[in-house]
CSV table of C-alpha atoms in Angstrom, one decimal:
chain,number,residue,atom,x,y,z
E,29,MET,CA,26.4,39.3,-90.9
E,30,LYS,CA,27.4,42.9,-91.1
E,31,PHE,CA,26.6,45.5,-93.7
E,32,THR,CA,30.2,45.5,-94.7
E,33,ASP,CA,29.9,41.9,-95.7
E,34,LEU,CA,27.4,42.8,-98.4
E,35,ARG,CA,30.1,44.6,-100.4
E,36,LEU,CA,28.2,47.8,-101.1
E,37,PRO,CA,30.2,50.7,-102.6
E,38,GLN,CA,32.2,52.7,-100.2
E,39,SER,CA,30.1,55.8,-100.9
E,40,ILE,CA,26.9,54.0,-99.6
E,41,GLN,CA,28.7,52.1,-96.9
E,42,GLN,CA,30.0,55.3,-95.3
E,43,THR,CA,26.5,56.9,-95.3
E,44,ILE,CA,24.7,53.9,-93.7
E,45,THR,CA,27.5,53.6,-91.1
E,46,ARG,CA,27.0,57.3,-90.3
E,47,ILE,CA,23.2,56.7,-90.0
E,48,GLY,CA,23.9,53.9,-87.6
E,49,TYR,CA,23.2,50.8,-89.6
E,50,THR,CA,25.6,48.0,-88.7
E,51,GLN,CA,23.6,44.7,-89.2
E,52,PRO,CA,21.2,44.1,-92.1
E,53,THR,CA,17.7,42.8,-91.2
E,54,PRO,CA,16.8,39.4,-92.5
E,55,ILE,CA,15.0,40.7,-95.6
E,56,GLN,CA,18.0,42.9,-96.4
E,57,GLU,CA,20.5,40.1,-95.8
E,58,GLU,CA,18.7,37.8,-98.2
E,59,ALA,CA,17.5,40.3,-100.9
E,60,ILE,CA,20.4,42.6,-101.4
E,61,PRO,CA,22.9,40.0,-102.9
E,62,PHE,CA,20.3,38.8,-105.4
E,63,ILE,CA,19.4,42.4,-106.4
E,64,LEU,CA,23.1,43.2,-106.8
E,65,GLN,CA,23.3,40.3,-109.2
E,66,GLY,CA,20.5,41.6,-111.3
E,67,LYS,CA,17.9,38.9,-110.3
E,68,ASP,CA,14.2,39.4,-110.2
E,69,VAL,CA,13.0,39.2,-106.6
E,70,ILE,CA,9.7,38.8,-104.7
E,71,GLY,CA,10.3,40.0,-101.1
E,72,VAL,CA,7.7,39.3,-98.5
E,73,ALA,CA,8.1,40.6,-94.9
E,74,ARG,CA,6.1,42.4,-92.3
E,75,THR,CA,5.9,46.2,-92.3
E,76,GLY,CA,8.8,47.6,-90.2
E,77,THR,CA,11.4,45.0,-91.2
E,78,GLY,CA,13.5,47.2,-93.5
E,79,LYS,CA,11.9,46.2,-96.9
E,80,SER,CA,12.6,49.7,-98.4
E,81,ALA,CA,16.4,49.6,-97.7
E,82,ALA,CA,16.4,46.0,-99.0
E,83,PHE,CA,15.9,47.3,-102.5
E,84,ILE,CA,17.1,51.0,-102.3
E,85,LEU,CA,20.6,50.1,-101.2
E,86,PRO,CA,21.4,47.6,-104.0
E,87,ILE,CA,19.7,49.8,-106.6
E,88,LEU,CA,21.9,52.7,-105.5
E,89,ALA,CA,24.9,50.4,-105.6
E,90,ASN,CA,24.1,49.3,-109.2
E,91,LEU,CA,23.7,52.9,-110.2
E,92,GLU,CA,27.1,53.7,-108.8
E,93,SER,CA,28.8,51.0,-110.8
E,94,SER,CA,27.0,52.2,-114.0
E,95,THR,CA,28.6,54.6,-116.5
E,96,ARG,CA,25.2,55.7,-117.8
E,97,LYS,CA,24.4,59.4,-117.3
E,98,PRO,CA,20.8,60.6,-116.8
E,99,LYS,CA,19.0,61.4,-120.1
E,100,PRO,CA,16.1,63.8,-120.3
E,101,ASN,CA,12.7,62.1,-119.6
E,102,HIS,CA,14.4,58.6,-119.5
E,103,PRO,CA,14.9,57.3,-116.0
E,104,SER,CA,16.8,54.0,-115.5
E,105,VAL,CA,14.9,53.1,-112.2
E,106,LEU,CA,11.1,53.3,-111.7
E,107,VAL,CA,9.6,52.6,-108.2
E,108,LEU,CA,5.8,52.5,-107.8
E,109,ALA,CA,4.2,53.2,-104.4
E,110,PRO,CA,0.4,53.2,-103.5
E,111,THR,CA,0.3,56.6,-101.8
E,112,ARG,CA,1.8,60.0,-102.1
E,113,GLU,CA,3.1,59.9,-98.6
E,114,LEU,CA,5.0,56.6,-99.2
E,115,ALA,CA,6.3,57.9,-102.6
E,116,VAL,CA,7.8,60.9,-100.8
E,117,GLN,CA,9.2,58.8,-98.0
E,118,LEU,CA,10.9,56.4,-100.5
E,119,ALA,CA,12.4,59.3,-102.5
E,120,ASP,CA,13.7,60.8,-99.3
E,121,SER,CA,15.3,57.4,-98.4
E,122,PHE,CA,17.0,57.2,-101.8
E,123,LYS,CA,18.4,60.7,-101.3
E,124,ALA,CA,19.5,59.9,-97.7
E,125,TYR,CA,21.2,56.6,-98.4
E,126,GLY,CA,22.7,58.0,-101.7
E,127,ALA,CA,23.9,61.2,-100.2
E,128,LYS,CA,27.5,60.5,-101.3
E,129,THR,CA,26.5,59.1,-104.7
E,130,LYS,CA,25.8,60.8,-108.0
E,131,SER,CA,22.2,59.5,-108.2
E,132,ARG,CA,19.4,61.9,-109.0
E,133,VAL,CA,15.9,61.1,-107.6
E,134,ILE,CA,12.5,62.6,-107.9
E,135,ALA,CA,9.1,61.7,-106.4
E,136,ILE,CA,6.1,62.0,-108.8
E,137,PHE,CA,2.6,62.1,-107.4
E,138,GLY,CA,-0.8,63.9,-107.9
E,139,GLY,CA,-2.4,66.6,-105.9
E,140,VAL,CA,0.3,69.2,-106.8
E,141,SER,CA,1.3,71.1,-110.0
E,142,GLN,CA,3.2,68.8,-112.3
E,143,LYS,CA,5.5,71.7,-113.6
E,144,ARG,CA,8.3,71.0,-111.2
E,145,GLN,CA,8.1,67.3,-111.8
E,146,VAL,CA,8.2,67.8,-115.6
E,147,ARG,CA,11.2,70.1,-115.3
E,148,ALA,CA,13.1,67.6,-113.2
E,149,LEU,CA,12.4,64.8,-115.7
E,150,LYS,CA,13.7,67.0,-118.6
E,151,ASP,CA,16.8,67.8,-116.6
E,152,GLY,CA,17.4,64.0,-116.3
E,153,VAL,CA,17.0,61.8,-113.3
E,154,ASP,CA,18.2,58.3,-112.4
E,155,VAL,CA,15.3,57.2,-110.2
E,156,VAL,CA,11.6,58.1,-110.4
E,157,VAL,CA,9.4,57.1,-107.4
E,158,ALA,CA,5.8,57.5,-108.5
E,159,THR,CA,2.2,56.8,-107.7
E,160,PRO,CA,0.4,55.1,-110.6
E,161,GLY,CA,-2.1,57.9,-111.4
E,162,ARG,CA,0.3,60.8,-112.0
E,163,LEU,CA,2.8,58.5,-113.7
E,164,LEU,CA,0.2,57.5,-116.3
E,165,ASP,CA,-0.7,61.2,-116.8
E,166,LEU,CA,2.9,62.0,-117.6
E,167,MET,CA,3.1,59.0,-119.9
E,168,ARG,CA,0.1,60.2,-121.9
E,169,GLN,CA,1.8,63.6,-122.2
E,170,LYS,CA,5.0,61.9,-123.4
E,171,GLN,CA,6.9,63.6,-120.5
E,172,ILE,CA,8.4,60.2,-119.4
E,173,LYS,CA,9.7,57.3,-121.4
E,174,PHE,CA,10.5,53.8,-120.2
E,175,ASP,CA,12.9,52.7,-122.9
E,176,ASP,CA,15.9,52.9,-120.5
E,177,VAL,CA,14.3,51.5,-117.4
E,178,ASN,CA,16.5,48.6,-116.3
E,179,THR,CA,15.0,48.2,-112.7
E,180,PHE,CA,11.2,48.3,-112.0
E,181,VAL,CA,10.0,48.1,-108.4
E,182,LEU,CA,6.6,47.6,-106.9
E,183,ASP,CA,6.6,48.5,-103.3
E,184,GLU,CA,3.7,47.5,-101.1
E,185,ALA,CA,2.4,45.5,-104.1
E,186,ASP,CA,-0.5,43.9,-102.2
E,187,ARG,CA,-1.7,47.3,-101.0
E,188,MET,CA,-1.6,48.7,-104.5
E,189,LEU,CA,-3.8,45.9,-105.7
E,190,ASP,CA,-6.1,46.3,-102.7
E,191,MET,CA,-6.5,50.0,-103.7
E,192,GLY,CA,-7.7,49.0,-107.2
E,193,PHE,CA,-4.5,49.8,-109.2
E,194,SER,CA,-4.4,46.5,-111.1
E,195,VAL,CA,-5.5,48.1,-114.4
E,196,GLN,CA,-3.0,50.9,-114.1
E,197,LEU,CA,-0.2,48.4,-113.2
E,198,GLU,CA,-1.0,46.3,-116.3
E,199,ARG,CA,-0.9,49.4,-118.5
E,200,ILE,CA,2.5,50.4,-117.0
E,201,PHE,CA,4.0,46.9,-117.4
E,202,LYS,CA,3.1,47.0,-121.1
E,203,TYR,CA,5.4,50.0,-121.6
E,204,MET,CA,8.4,48.4,-119.7
E,205,PRO,CA,11.4,47.1,-121.7
E,206,GLU,CA,11.4,43.3,-122.0
E,207,LYS,CA,14.9,43.2,-120.7
E,208,ARG,CA,14.8,44.6,-117.1
E,209,GLN,CA,15.0,43.6,-113.5
E,210,THR,CA,11.7,43.6,-111.7
E,211,LEU,CA,11.3,43.6,-107.9
E,212,MET,CA,8.1,43.2,-105.9
E,213,PHE,CA,8.0,43.9,-102.2
E,214,SER,CA,5.0,43.2,-100.1
E,215,ALA,CA,3.8,42.5,-96.6
E,216,THR,CA,1.6,39.6,-97.7
E,217,LEU,CA,1.6,37.3,-100.7
E,218,PRO,CA,-2.0,36.8,-101.9
E,219,LYS,CA,-3.0,35.0,-105.1
E,220,ASN,CA,-3.3,38.1,-107.1
E,221,ILE,CA,0.4,39.0,-106.3
E,222,LEU,CA,1.5,35.5,-107.4
E,223,LYS,CA,-0.5,35.8,-110.6
E,224,LEU,CA,1.1,39.2,-111.4
E,225,SER,CA,4.6,37.9,-110.7
E,226,GLU,CA,4.1,34.8,-112.9
E,227,LYS,CA,3.1,37.1,-115.7
E,228,TYR,CA,5.8,39.8,-115.5
E,229,LEU,CA,8.8,38.5,-113.5
E,230,ASN,CA,11.6,36.3,-114.9
E,231,ASN,CA,12.4,33.3,-112.7
E,232,PRO,CA,12.2,35.4,-109.5
E,233,LYS,CA,14.0,34.6,-106.3
E,234,ARG,CA,11.3,34.4,-103.7
E,235,ILE,CA,12.3,35.6,-100.2
E,236,SER,CA,9.8,35.3,-97.4
E,237,VAL,CA,11.0,36.4,-93.9
E,238,GLY,CA,9.0,35.4,-90.9
E,239,GLU,CA,5.3,34.9,-90.7
E,240,THR,CA,3.4,37.6,-92.5
E,241,ASN,CA,0.0,36.9,-91.1
E,242,VAL,CA,0.8,37.3,-87.4
E,243,VAL,CA,1.2,40.5,-85.4
E,244,ALA,CA,4.7,41.6,-84.5
E,245,THR,CA,5.9,40.2,-81.2
E,246,ASN,CA,6.3,43.6,-79.5
E,247,ILE,CA,2.7,44.6,-80.2
E,248,LYS,CA,-0.1,44.0,-77.7
E,249,GLN,CA,-3.6,43.8,-79.1
E,250,ASP,CA,-6.9,44.4,-77.3
E,251,VAL,CA,-10.4,44.1,-78.6
E,252,ILE,CA,-13.2,46.2,-77.0
E,253,ARG,CA,-16.7,45.1,-77.9
E,254,ILE,CA,-19.0,48.1,-77.5
E,255,GLU,CA,-22.2,49.6,-78.9
E,256,GLN,CA,-21.8,52.2,-81.6
E,257,ASP,CA,-23.1,55.2,-79.7
E,258,LYS,CA,-20.6,54.5,-76.9
E,259,LYS,CA,-17.4,54.3,-79.0
E,260,TYR,CA,-16.4,57.9,-78.9
E,261,ASP,CA,-16.7,58.1,-75.1
E,262,GLU,CA,-14.6,54.9,-74.9
E,263,LEU,CA,-12.0,56.5,-77.2
E,264,LEU,CA,-11.7,59.5,-74.9
E,265,LEU,CA,-11.2,57.2,-71.9
E,266,GLN,CA,-8.5,55.3,-73.8
E,267,LEU,CA,-6.7,58.5,-74.8
E,268,HIS,CA,-6.8,59.8,-71.2
E,269,ASP,CA,-5.4,56.5,-69.8
E,270,ARG,CA,-2.6,56.2,-72.3
E,271,SER,CA,0.5,58.4,-73.0
E,272,GLY,CA,2.4,58.9,-76.2
E,273,SER,CA,1.4,59.4,-79.9
E,274,VAL,CA,-1.7,57.8,-81.2
E,275,ILE,CA,-3.0,57.0,-84.7
E,276,VAL,CA,-6.8,56.4,-85.1
E,277,PHE,CA,-8.0,54.8,-88.3
E,278,ILE,CA,-11.4,56.0,-89.5
E,279,LYS,CA,-13.4,54.7,-92.5
E,280,THR,CA,-14.4,57.9,-94.2
E,281,LYS,CA,-12.7,61.3,-95.0
E,282,HIS,CA,-15.7,63.2,-93.5
E,283,GLY,CA,-15.5,61.0,-90.4
E,284,ALA,CA,-11.8,61.8,-90.0
E,285,ASP,CA,-12.4,65.5,-90.2
E,286,ARG,CA,-15.3,65.3,-87.7
E,287,MET,CA,-13.3,63.1,-85.3
E,288,ALA,CA,-10.3,65.4,-85.3
E,289,LYS,CA,-12.5,68.4,-84.7
E,290,ASN,CA,-14.3,66.7,-81.8
E,291,LEU,CA,-11.0,65.6,-80.2
E,292,ARG,CA,-9.7,69.2,-80.3
E,293,ARG,CA,-12.9,70.3,-78.7
E,294,ASP,CA,-12.4,67.7,-75.9
E,295,GLY,CA,-8.8,68.8,-75.2
E,296,PHE,CA,-6.6,66.6,-77.4
E,297,THR,CA,-4.2,68.0,-80.0
E,298,SER,CA,-5.4,66.3,-83.2
E,299,GLU,CA,-5.3,66.5,-87.0
E,300,ALA,CA,-6.9,64.6,-89.9
E,301,LEU,CA,-5.1,62.9,-92.8
E,302,HIS,CA,-7.1,61.8,-95.9
E,303,GLY,CA,-7.2,61.9,-99.7
E,304,ASP,CA,-9.3,65.0,-100.0
E,305,LEU,CA,-6.7,67.3,-98.5
E,306,ARG,CA,-4.4,69.4,-100.7
E,307,GLN,CA,-1.0,67.8,-101.0
E,308,SER,CA,0.6,70.7,-99.2
E,309,LYS,CA,-1.8,70.2,-96.3
E,310,ARG,CA,-1.1,66.4,-96.2
E,311,ASP,CA,2.7,67.1,-96.1
E,312,LYS,CA,2.2,69.6,-93.3
E,313,VAL,CA,0.1,67.2,-91.2
E,314,MET,CA,2.6,64.3,-91.6
E,315,GLN,CA,5.5,66.6,-90.8
E,316,ASN,CA,3.8,68.0,-87.7
E,317,PHE,CA,3.0,64.5,-86.6
E,318,ARG,CA,6.6,63.3,-87.1
E,319,THR,CA,7.8,66.2,-85.0
E,320,LYS,CA,5.2,65.6,-82.3
E,321,ASN,CA,3.5,68.9,-82.8
E,322,PHE,CA,0.2,67.2,-82.1
E,323,ARG,CA,-0.6,63.9,-80.4
E,324,VAL,CA,-3.5,62.1,-82.2
E,325,LEU,CA,-3.5,61.5,-86.0
E,326,ILE,CA,-6.9,60.6,-87.4
E,327,ALA,CA,-6.4,58.9,-90.7
E,328,THR,CA,-8.1,57.0,-93.5
E,329,ASP,CA,-6.3,54.0,-94.9
E,330,ILE,CA,-3.9,56.2,-97.0
E,331,ALA,CA,-1.7,56.0,-93.9
E,332,ALA,CA,-2.2,52.3,-93.3
E,333,ARG,CA,1.0,50.9,-94.8
E,334,GLY,CA,4.7,51.7,-95.0
E,335,LEU,CA,4.9,55.1,-93.3
E,336,ASP,CA,7.8,55.4,-90.8
E,337,VAL,CA,6.8,57.2,-87.7
E,338,PRO,CA,8.8,55.6,-84.9
E,339,HIS,CA,7.2,57.4,-81.9
E,340,ILE,CA,3.6,56.0,-82.5
E,341,GLU,CA,2.8,54.1,-79.3
E,342,HIS,CA,-0.9,53.2,-79.9
E,343,VAL,CA,-3.0,52.4,-82.9
E,344,VAL,CA,-6.8,52.4,-82.7
E,345,ASN,CA,-9.0,50.8,-85.4
E,346,TYR,CA,-12.1,52.9,-84.7
E,347,ASP,CA,-14.1,51.6,-87.7
E,348,LEU,CA,-12.9,48.1,-87.8
């Protein structure tokens, strides 16, 4: 199948052709037709299989065919993401794929002043991509209303529940219109996701592509059993022996800062990424990593799912 077979609007087809998309991935091939038809969907596939485009493209297509104009504080599409970085990435994807459409998109997340976000909502947007915390803040302030939401998306749904957002999700669902399309995309399908879908989705089409509990075929895994006090020296050896960009996962925020500082002392360009950093700093770290301004990213689990950084060659779970 080719993307042209999916009958997306010409404005979107031209953009994805220019980007270089010719064939949909399996999750896109199966999910896009159902979403275009207005069906509820549970999409399960490994990270890196194109899940985001699987819902972004048909949502943009449905917006293109709609005559509705954005109303102040009343979006028609709401997308929830577990982290600020993923919310920004999704909003950027909406803007990139919809470059030739009339759709207006905003990312809403904490850690920054809400003034710009409130102003954009008042001006009227079609799509809001949000983290749960800031979204609930704006709900309480009556800066955002869900009366007109016709499409509600939970991206990385399993990760959101792992991070303890279940109470917030339940609260947000209660404000959703009864008549809506609900889409859940996830890398795994644990029981709590099924329970949530049974409660809030209407006869959903369940799409599961490939095995979700196995490692991708192009990834080689090694386990090094080592005493705690020798781990850092072993990390240095591994970094010396390997080339290319590396992400090292650390358990704590303080540990991430300390690790990045030690690596810089020992000759490796390195930065830390964690939830205690100001949003402007988090944005700068991710941008510098994407543009290869430093080699080793030390991160807590806020970077563990969904972020698209193609040049990463090695991942180290330091605090497994």
